[in-house]
Amino acid sequence: MAGSPLPKKPWEQSGASSGAMPFNPPSNGSTSEIVEASGTARPGEVVSGTEGNAVVNRNPIGRPVPSRPWSSNYGNTPGGYGSSMNYNGVGYGSGMYGSSYGGYSGQMGGGMYGNTMYRGGGYGGAYGGAGMYGGGGMYGGGYGASPYGGGYGMQMGMGMGMGMGGGPGSQDPNSPFGGPASPPGFWMSLMRVMHGVVDFFGRIAFLIDQNTFAFHAFMSALLQLFDRSGMLYGELARFALRMLGIRTKPRKGLQQEGPGGFQGPAGPLAIEGPKADGGAWDGVWGGGVGNGM
Amino acid sequence: MPIFKAGFSGHAVKFSPFFETRLVVASAQNFGIIGNGRIQVIDIDPATGSIVELCAFDTADGVYDCAWSEAHESLLVSAVADGHVKLWDTALPPNSNPVCSFKEHGREVHSADWNPVRRDSFLTSSWDDTIKLWAVDRPASIRTFREHTYCVYTAAWSPRHADVFASASGDCTVRVWDVREPTSKLTLSAHDLEILSCDWNKYDQCCLATASIDKSIGIWDIRNTRMPMNRLEGHSFAVRKIKFSPHRPNVLVSCSYDMTVCMWDYQAEDSLLARYDHHTEFVGGIDMSVLVEGMLASTGWDELVYVWQHGTDPRA
């Protein structure tokens, strides 16, 4: 068969290997004949790609995860209706995400309207439902609303998003488990575009907000640091001068009423208003000329 | 030693068992996640020392592994990410290739290994949790081995027993099979995390090495499955592939996601013999030449193929 002979393997020249192997000695003949003679042959067995996924729950986190973009769900399942995983509560179904038409926007719809943008149960539910509709239209209105709007919303602590699912969902002409969805209508597309725009600017605003806050916190910390370091410097300087025998002006002199100096808050604060003028507030802002206090 | 630019990220490189200077490289676009694949047969020009491409075959999906036929000098089998197993004849022009194409695996085929003892059959392992046995005289697979509960990353024939092979799987076990038996002969819970590769010692038919995501390499005697003979630590990320030396009983090479290729002597006190960090990306494939002692080849996601003599700098 071969044009040139196969060179001998180095380990074949070395002779027998150490130790007995716990296997029956090799059979003579061709591999196919040996396997067929052993009765274990099952020629041409086709392994389906999804079979292993559905049977074995190998998912350590115990909930469905988004299918990877390279996984073969694409096109294997008609209409993108994946496995039974889609029923498992939170709507991050494996088959849904990425495999079905519009599934991604559906997931976005449920998520964003459910928690950041509107926070209302009505909108959450409605657009959750709309997303579901775009995501394959497999479910009717009510059910379609719950995995995304409801499930995701609740996961985020909102607990909303159930109520209005019937609105856009009821536009779905298909029976709950019927055929593929019809393409989304004009309003649906418009709403989705609007949602995208709002979502985008929402994210931008959020970023700006967060950055502003971070900048503010940073700056105040910096100023505080300068302030404290100034105080430290002053204390150190005074300490050093005292060691050198130079007396500095006592600090409490500041609180005494110097000539023409600033009057510290030694007396009662003027919050009660001048009582000298009959307890009235009249002279507080403008009239207190020549009034010491 | 020569460097070859593959163009795609390399997933496997194999020396030809017939010609000292010939290799095959399996590569995939975009790191094998999505895109096309390519099989390149390359030859080292003995006069200039540079690598030239003999022929190349393109596939619709990434190629994760390939193996030279042990029976025919120009035949090779490839494991394609769309579940295909394809046979190529490098002596034929590209338009009459592939010579065979089998679609039985349901998911990505991750390894291919040609039986080095009986030479008429080969194994493929796949992410559909199965291993398939094929023979060139049959139009379909002969047998499917299903016991693993997660992706099977490697299936490797025993180099000393024509009917025995081992498989490494993501279910954290290595199973040893006899093709005549209905079930696996042995289950080795070799690591706590996914096992990516396994290989047999060429000189000790009971010695098996396993490479895992837990960054370690285990050396096992299959008669004692409770604990490994040795455990080699030194990689800082998952160990992708492992290969015993065809010439020295206790030497093996490994490649890892820490972008290095390491050579080990598992019986020595200081087991790490050499560490090569010539790749700038994950190293996907490693091989040792059967015909030239100490000749190594590696390929990685930096799209380069290095062929070098052990002890020298691959980049030199």
Tab-separated table of C-alpha atoms in Angstrom, chain B:
chain	number	residue	atom	x	y	z
B	1	MET	CA	16.285	26.608	13.170
B	2	PRO	CA	13.552	27.482	10.731
B	3	ILE	CA	10.356	29.304	11.482
B	4	PHE	CA	7.254	29.023	9.344
B	5	LYS	CA	4.385	31.486	9.235
B	6	ALA	CA	1.159	29.523	9.123
B	7	GLY	CA	-1.252	32.397	8.625
B	8	PHE	CA	-3.846	30.956	10.982
B	9	SER	CA	-3.480	30.128	14.635
B	10	GLY	CA	-1.871	26.737	14.902
B	11	HIS	CA	-3.573	23.953	16.804
B	12	ALA	CA	-1.437	20.936	15.974
B	13	VAL	CA	1.838	20.051	14.337
B	14	LYS	CA	2.968	16.522	13.533
B	15	PHE	CA	6.183	15.082	12.158
B	16	SER	CA	5.794	12.624	9.329
B	17	PRO	CA	6.702	9.078	10.361
B	18	PHE	CA	8.137	8.533	6.878
B	19	PHE	CA	10.208	11.609	6.095
B	20	GLU	CA	12.568	13.354	8.463
B	21	THR	CA	11.912	16.790	7.086
B	22	ARG	CA	8.162	16.714	6.604
B	23	LEU	CA	5.511	18.055	8.934
B	24	VAL	CA	1.836	18.840	8.851
B	25	VAL	CA	0.270	21.822	10.581
B	26	ALA	CA	-3.402	22.122	11.494
B	27	SER	CA	-4.598	25.649	11.971
B	28	ALA	CA	-7.767	27.654	12.337
B	29	GLN	CA	-8.754	31.232	11.733
B	30	ASN	CA	-9.604	33.499	14.660
B	31	PHE	CA	-8.118	31.138	17.230
B	32	GLY	CA	-10.415	28.333	16.180
B	33	ILE	CA	-13.524	29.998	17.515
B	34	ILE	CA	-15.075	30.781	14.175
B	35	GLY	CA	-13.816	30.816	10.630
B	36	ASN	CA	-11.954	28.611	8.218
B	37	GLY	CA	-9.243	26.102	8.783
B	38	ARG	CA	-6.178	25.001	6.944
B	39	ILE	CA	-3.930	21.990	6.736
B	40	GLN	CA	-0.430	22.750	5.573
B	41	VAL	CA	2.189	20.203	4.697
B	42	ILE	CA	5.616	21.723	5.101
B	43	ASP	CA	9.086	20.512	4.341
B	44	ILE	CA	12.433	21.606	5.712
B	45	ASP	CA	14.799	22.207	2.859
B	46	PRO	CA	17.984	20.388	3.930
B	47	ALA	CA	20.184	22.648	1.805
B	48	THR	CA	19.035	26.022	3.097
B	49	GLY	CA	17.376	24.968	6.331
B	50	SER	CA	14.292	26.998	5.553
B	51	ILE	CA	10.732	25.695	5.589
B	52	VAL	CA	8.743	25.515	2.384
B	53	GLU	CA	5.089	24.727	2.013
B	54	LEU	CA	4.454	21.613	-0.051
B	55	CYS	CA	0.706	21.864	-0.224
B	56	ALA	CA	-2.206	23.302	1.704
B	57	PHE	CA	-5.847	22.352	1.998
B	58	ASP	CA	-8.553	24.705	3.179
B	59	THR	CA	-11.558	23.625	5.168
B	60	ALA	CA	-14.826	25.333	5.949
B	61	ASP	CA	-14.187	25.228	9.668
B	62	GLY	CA	-11.127	25.267	11.891
B	63	VAL	CA	-8.866	22.229	12.034
B	64	TYR	CA	-8.045	21.208	15.587
B	65	ASP	CA	-5.844	18.218	14.973
B	66	CYS	CA	-4.340	16.057	12.295
B	67	ALA	CA	-2.377	12.831	12.145
B	68	TRP	CA	-0.197	11.210	9.545
B	69	SER	CA	-1.129	7.775	8.339
B	70	GLU	CA	1.266	5.156	9.599
B	71	ALA	CA	0.563	3.028	6.549
B	72	HIS	CA	0.793	5.446	3.672
B	73	GLU	CA	3.344	8.184	3.341
B	74	SER	CA	1.086	10.803	1.798
B	75	LEU	CA	-2.142	10.161	3.671
B	76	LEU	CA	-3.268	12.156	6.674
B	77	VAL	CA	-6.430	12.542	8.697
B	78	SER	CA	-7.746	15.788	10.105
B	79	ALA	CA	-10.209	16.676	12.856
B	80	VAL	CA	-12.391	19.568	11.801
B	81	ALA	CA	-14.393	21.800	14.104
B	82	ASP	CA	-17.678	21.275	12.240
B	83	GLY	CA	-17.676	17.600	13.173
B	84	HIS	CA	-16.071	16.333	9.992
B	85	VAL	CA	-13.258	13.839	9.815
B	86	LYS	CA	-11.396	14.268	6.562
B	87	LEU	CA	-8.698	12.224	4.907
B	88	TRP	CA	-6.241	13.984	2.632
B	89	ASP	CA	-3.700	12.684	0.178
B	90	THR	CA	-0.815	15.093	-0.163
B	91	ALA	CA	0.229	13.477	-3.439
B	92	LEU	CA	-3.027	14.499	-5.084
B	93	PRO	CA	-3.818	18.022	-6.229
B	94	PRO	CA	-6.060	20.135	-3.987
B	95	ASN	CA	-9.107	19.745	-6.228
B	96	SER	CA	-9.193	15.977	-5.723
B	97	ASN	CA	-8.937	16.383	-1.972
B	98	PRO	CA	-10.190	15.449	0.546
B	99	VAL	CA	-10.168	11.808	-0.471
B	100	CYS	CA	-12.695	10.971	2.263
B	101	SER	CA	-14.974	13.057	4.411
B	102	PHE	CA	-17.009	11.601	7.246
B	103	LYS	CA	-19.695	13.434	9.131
B	104	GLU	CA	-20.635	11.373	12.130
B	105	HIS	CA	-19.548	13.475	15.060
B	106	GLY	CA	-22.154	15.900	16.253
B	107	ARG	CA	-19.776	18.552	17.463
B	108	GLU	CA	-16.193	19.712	17.112
B	109	VAL	CA	-13.695	16.928	16.554
B	110	HIS	CA	-10.759	17.675	18.768
B	111	SER	CA	-8.191	14.989	18.149
B	112	ALA	CA	-7.134	12.365	15.659
B	113	ASP	CA	-4.622	9.601	16.197
B	114	TRP	CA	-3.472	6.901	13.826
B	115	ASN	CA	-2.855	3.445	15.219
B	116	PRO	CA	0.945	3.080	15.185
B	117	VAL	CA	0.896	-0.671	15.752
B	118	ARG	CA	-1.667	-2.094	13.404
B	119	ARG	CA	-1.595	0.939	11.105
B	120	ASP	CA	-4.950	0.367	9.431
B	121	SER	CA	-7.154	2.373	11.765
B	122	PHE	CA	-7.415	5.682	13.521
B	123	LEU	CA	-9.342	7.313	16.336
B	124	THR	CA	-11.106	10.623	16.580
B	125	SER	CA	-12.428	12.218	19.727
B	126	SER	CA	-15.009	14.917	19.840
B	127	TRP	CA	-16.841	17.423	21.974
B	128	ASP	CA	-19.959	15.296	21.503
B	129	ASP	CA	-18.484	13.160	24.330
B	130	THR	CA	-17.622	10.233	22.072
B	131	ILE	CA	-14.611	8.605	20.501
B	132	LYS	CA	-14.898	6.949	17.121
B	133	LEU	CA	-12.804	4.203	15.628
B	134	TRP	CA	-12.293	4.249	11.882
B	135	ALA	CA	-10.561	1.936	9.468
B	136	VAL	CA	-9.457	2.785	5.980
B	137	ASP	CA	-11.189	-0.318	4.578
B	138	ARG	CA	-14.609	0.735	5.868
B	139	PRO	CA	-16.805	3.530	4.530
B	140	ALA	CA	-17.950	4.607	8.001
B	141	SER	CA	-16.776	4.421	11.573
B	142	ILE	CA	-16.519	0.934	13.002
B	143	ARG	CA	-17.356	1.762	16.554
B	144	THR	CA	-18.366	4.605	18.826
B	145	PHE	CA	-17.162	4.719	22.386
B	146	ARG	CA	-19.513	6.615	24.648
B	147	GLU	CA	-18.886	6.712	28.346
B	148	HIS	CA	-17.446	10.115	28.922
B	149	THR	CA	-19.897	12.696	30.145
B	150	TYR	CA	-18.120	15.699	28.705
B	151	CYS	CA	-15.977	16.661	25.731
B	152	VAL	CA	-13.265	14.158	24.887
B	153	TYR	CA	-10.179	16.179	24.119
B	154	THR	CA	-7.694	13.484	23.229
B	155	ALA	CA	-7.686	9.832	22.271
B	156	ALA	CA	-4.265	8.225	22.033
B	157	TRP	CA	-3.377	4.729	20.903
B	158	SER	CA	-1.066	2.645	22.968
B	159	PRO	CA	2.224	2.439	21.055
B	160	ARG	CA	2.715	-1.142	22.181
B	161	HIS	CA	-0.710	-2.725	22.040
B	162	ALA	CA	-2.697	-2.696	18.828
B	163	ASP	CA	-6.097	-2.790	20.532
B	164	VAL	CA	-5.676	-0.412	23.442
B	165	PHE	CA	-6.068	3.311	23.641
B	166	ALA	CA	-6.630	6.000	26.263
B	167	SER	CA	-8.940	8.978	26.159
B	168	ALA	CA	-8.759	12.226	28.129
B	169	SER	CA	-11.935	14.104	28.803
B	170	GLY	CA	-13.361	17.216	30.352
B	171	ASP	CA	-15.238	15.060	32.847
B	172	CYS	CA	-11.910	14.873	34.749
B	173	THR	CA	-11.284	11.242	33.889
B	174	VAL	CA	-8.998	9.314	31.629
B	175	ARG	CA	-10.413	6.049	30.357
B	176	VAL	CA	-8.446	3.177	28.925
B	177	TRP	CA	-10.220	1.097	26.330
B	178	ASP	CA	-9.764	-2.147	24.488
B	179	VAL	CA	-11.475	-1.983	21.105
B	180	ARG	CA	-12.682	-5.560	21.537
B	181	GLU	CA	-14.445	-4.857	24.815
B	182	PRO	CA	-17.899	-3.288	25.045
B	183	THR	CA	-16.959	-0.950	27.904
B	184	SER	CA	-13.847	0.815	29.026
B	185	LYS	CA	-11.315	-1.250	30.905
B	186	LEU	CA	-10.199	1.423	33.295
B	187	THR	CA	-11.254	4.794	34.602
B	188	LEU	CA	-8.662	7.086	36.030
B	189	SER	CA	-9.856	10.110	37.995
B	190	ALA	CA	-6.575	11.707	37.245
B	191	HIS	CA	-7.179	15.369	38.031
B	192	ASP	CA	-9.661	17.583	39.777
B	193	LEU	CA	-10.154	19.711	36.700
B	194	GLU	CA	-10.628	18.986	33.013
B	195	ILE	CA	-8.006	16.803	31.399
B	196	LEU	CA	-6.900	18.092	28.052
B	197	SER	CA	-4.387	15.538	26.878
B	198	CYS	CA	-2.878	12.152	27.554
B	199	ASP	CA	-0.087	10.107	26.059
B	200	TRP	CA	1.516	6.723	26.556
B	201	ASN	CA	5.089	6.052	27.442
B	202	LYS	CA	6.608	4.387	24.409
B	203	TYR	CA	8.864	2.172	26.521
B	204	ASP	CA	6.556	1.240	29.369
B	205	GLN	CA	3.194	0.003	28.243
B	206	CYS	CA	1.584	0.692	31.601
B	207	CYS	CA	2.767	4.265	31.926
B	208	LEU	CA	0.441	7.065	30.956
B	209	ALA	CA	0.791	10.829	31.253
B	210	THR	CA	-2.131	13.214	31.687
B	211	ALA	CA	-2.231	16.979	31.273
B	212	SER	CA	-4.893	19.071	32.865
B	213	ILE	CA	-6.333	22.522	33.378
B	214	ASP	CA	-5.044	22.337	36.959
B	215	LYS	CA	-1.594	23.222	35.478
B	216	SER	CA	-0.060	19.888	36.367
B	217	ILE	CA	1.017	16.770	34.532
B	218	GLY	CA	0.321	13.412	36.094
B	219	ILE	CA	2.383	10.309	35.386
B	220	TRP	CA	0.346	7.181	36.049
B	221	ASP	CA	0.890	3.487	36.193
B	222	ILE	CA	-2.430	2.117	34.974
B	223	ARG	CA	-2.156	-0.795	37.369
B	224	ASN	CA	-2.385	1.632	40.261
B	225	THR	CA	-5.161	4.112	39.664
B	226	ARG	CA	-5.284	5.508	43.167
B	227	MET	CA	-2.348	7.832	42.976
B	228	PRO	CA	0.060	9.006	40.311
B	229	MET	CA	3.631	7.863	40.076
B	230	ASN	CA	4.657	11.452	39.731
B	231	ARG	CA	3.158	14.875	39.365
B	232	LEU	CA	4.991	17.527	37.403
B	233	GLU	CA	4.290	21.105	38.372
B	234	GLY	CA	5.790	24.071	36.639
B	235	HIS	CA	3.348	25.392	34.108
B	236	SER	CA	1.498	28.460	35.245
B	237	PHE	CA	-1.629	27.807	33.190
B	238	ALA	CA	-3.510	24.834	31.814
B	239	VAL	CA	-1.383	22.247	30.061
B	240	ARG	CA	-2.718	21.829	26.562
B	241	LYS	CA	-0.827	18.887	25.089
B	242	ILE	CA	1.659	16.316	26.192
B	243	LYS	CA	3.888	13.909	24.310
B	244	PHE	CA	6.330	11.238	25.395
B	245	SER	CA	9.681	11.116	23.681
B	246	PRO	CA	10.014	8.386	21.057
B	247	HIS	CA	13.644	7.934	21.985
B	248	ARG	CA	13.984	8.264	25.719
B	249	PRO	CA	11.744	6.376	28.154
B	250	ASN	CA	11.339	9.024	30.804
B	251	VAL	CA	11.298	12.224	28.781
B	252	LEU	CA	8.173	14.060	27.749
B	253	VAL	CA	7.330	17.462	26.343
B	254	SER	CA	4.319	19.571	27.151
B	255	CYS	CA	2.875	22.794	25.886
B	256	SER	CA	0.660	25.103	27.814
B	257	TYR	CA	-1.527	28.157	27.832
B	258	ASP	CA	1.295	29.932	29.656
B	259	MET	CA	2.888	30.156	26.170
B	260	THR	CA	5.777	27.872	26.969
B	261	VAL	CA	6.964	24.474	25.852
B	262	CYS	CA	8.547	22.393	28.580
B	263	MET	CA	10.622	19.253	28.472
B	264	TRP	CA	10.521	17.002	31.508
B	265	ASP	CA	12.306	13.964	32.874
B	266	TYR	CA	9.717	12.534	35.203
B	267	GLN	CA	12.166	10.271	37.005
B	268	ALA	CA	14.773	12.907	37.692
B	269	GLU	CA	14.947	14.870	40.904
B	270	ASP	CA	14.815	18.152	39.053
B	271	SER	CA	12.223	17.110	36.548
B	272	LEU	CA	12.084	20.234	34.384
B	273	LEU	CA	14.800	19.800	31.757
B	274	ALA	CA	14.106	22.816	29.583
B	275	ARG	CA	11.614	25.582	29.137
B	276	TYR	CA	11.133	27.271	25.779
B	277	ASP	CA	9.232	30.544	25.716
B	278	HIS	CA	9.584	31.352	22.038
B	279	HIS	CA	5.861	31.612	21.385
B	280	THR	CA	4.117	34.877	22.051
B	281	GLU	CA	0.662	33.315	22.259
B	282	PHE	CA	-0.897	30.085	23.516
B	283	VAL	CA	0.973	27.051	22.279
B	284	GLY	CA	-1.475	24.736	20.558
B	285	GLY	CA	0.604	21.872	19.240
B	286	ILE	CA	3.805	20.074	20.033
B	287	ASP	CA	5.542	17.064	18.540
B	288	MET	CA	8.811	15.172	18.733
B	289	SER	CA	10.308	13.599	15.679
B	290	VAL	CA	10.387	9.817	15.600
B	291	LEU	CA	13.176	9.824	13.070
B	292	VAL	CA	15.538	12.475	14.427
B	293	GLU	CA	16.276	12.310	18.113
B	294	GLY	CA	15.745	15.573	19.933
B	295	MET	CA	13.959	17.304	17.057
B	296	LEU	CA	10.995	19.295	18.297
B	297	ALA	CA	8.215	21.199	16.600
B	298	SER	CA	5.658	23.531	18.081
B	299	THR	CA	2.917	25.780	16.828
B	300	GLY	CA	0.721	28.300	18.540
B	301	TRP	CA	-1.868	30.995	18.250
B	302	ASP	CA	0.830	33.434	17.192
B	303	GLU	CA	0.524	31.655	13.824
B	304	LEU	CA	4.122	30.483	13.835
B	305	VAL	CA	5.587	27.015	13.531
B	306	TYR	CA	8.978	26.400	15.079
B	307	VAL	CA	11.166	23.389	14.364
B	308	TRP	CA	14.291	23.086	16.435
B	309	GLN	CA	16.759	20.736	18.000
B	310	HIS	CA	16.422	20.292	21.746
B	311	GLY	CA	18.976	22.423	23.512
B	312	THR	CA	19.087	25.124	20.878
B	313	ASP	CA	17.124	28.341	20.760
B	314	PRO	CA	14.049	27.911	18.538
B	315	ARG	CA	14.268	31.517	17.417
B	316	ALA	CA	17.896	31.314	16.391
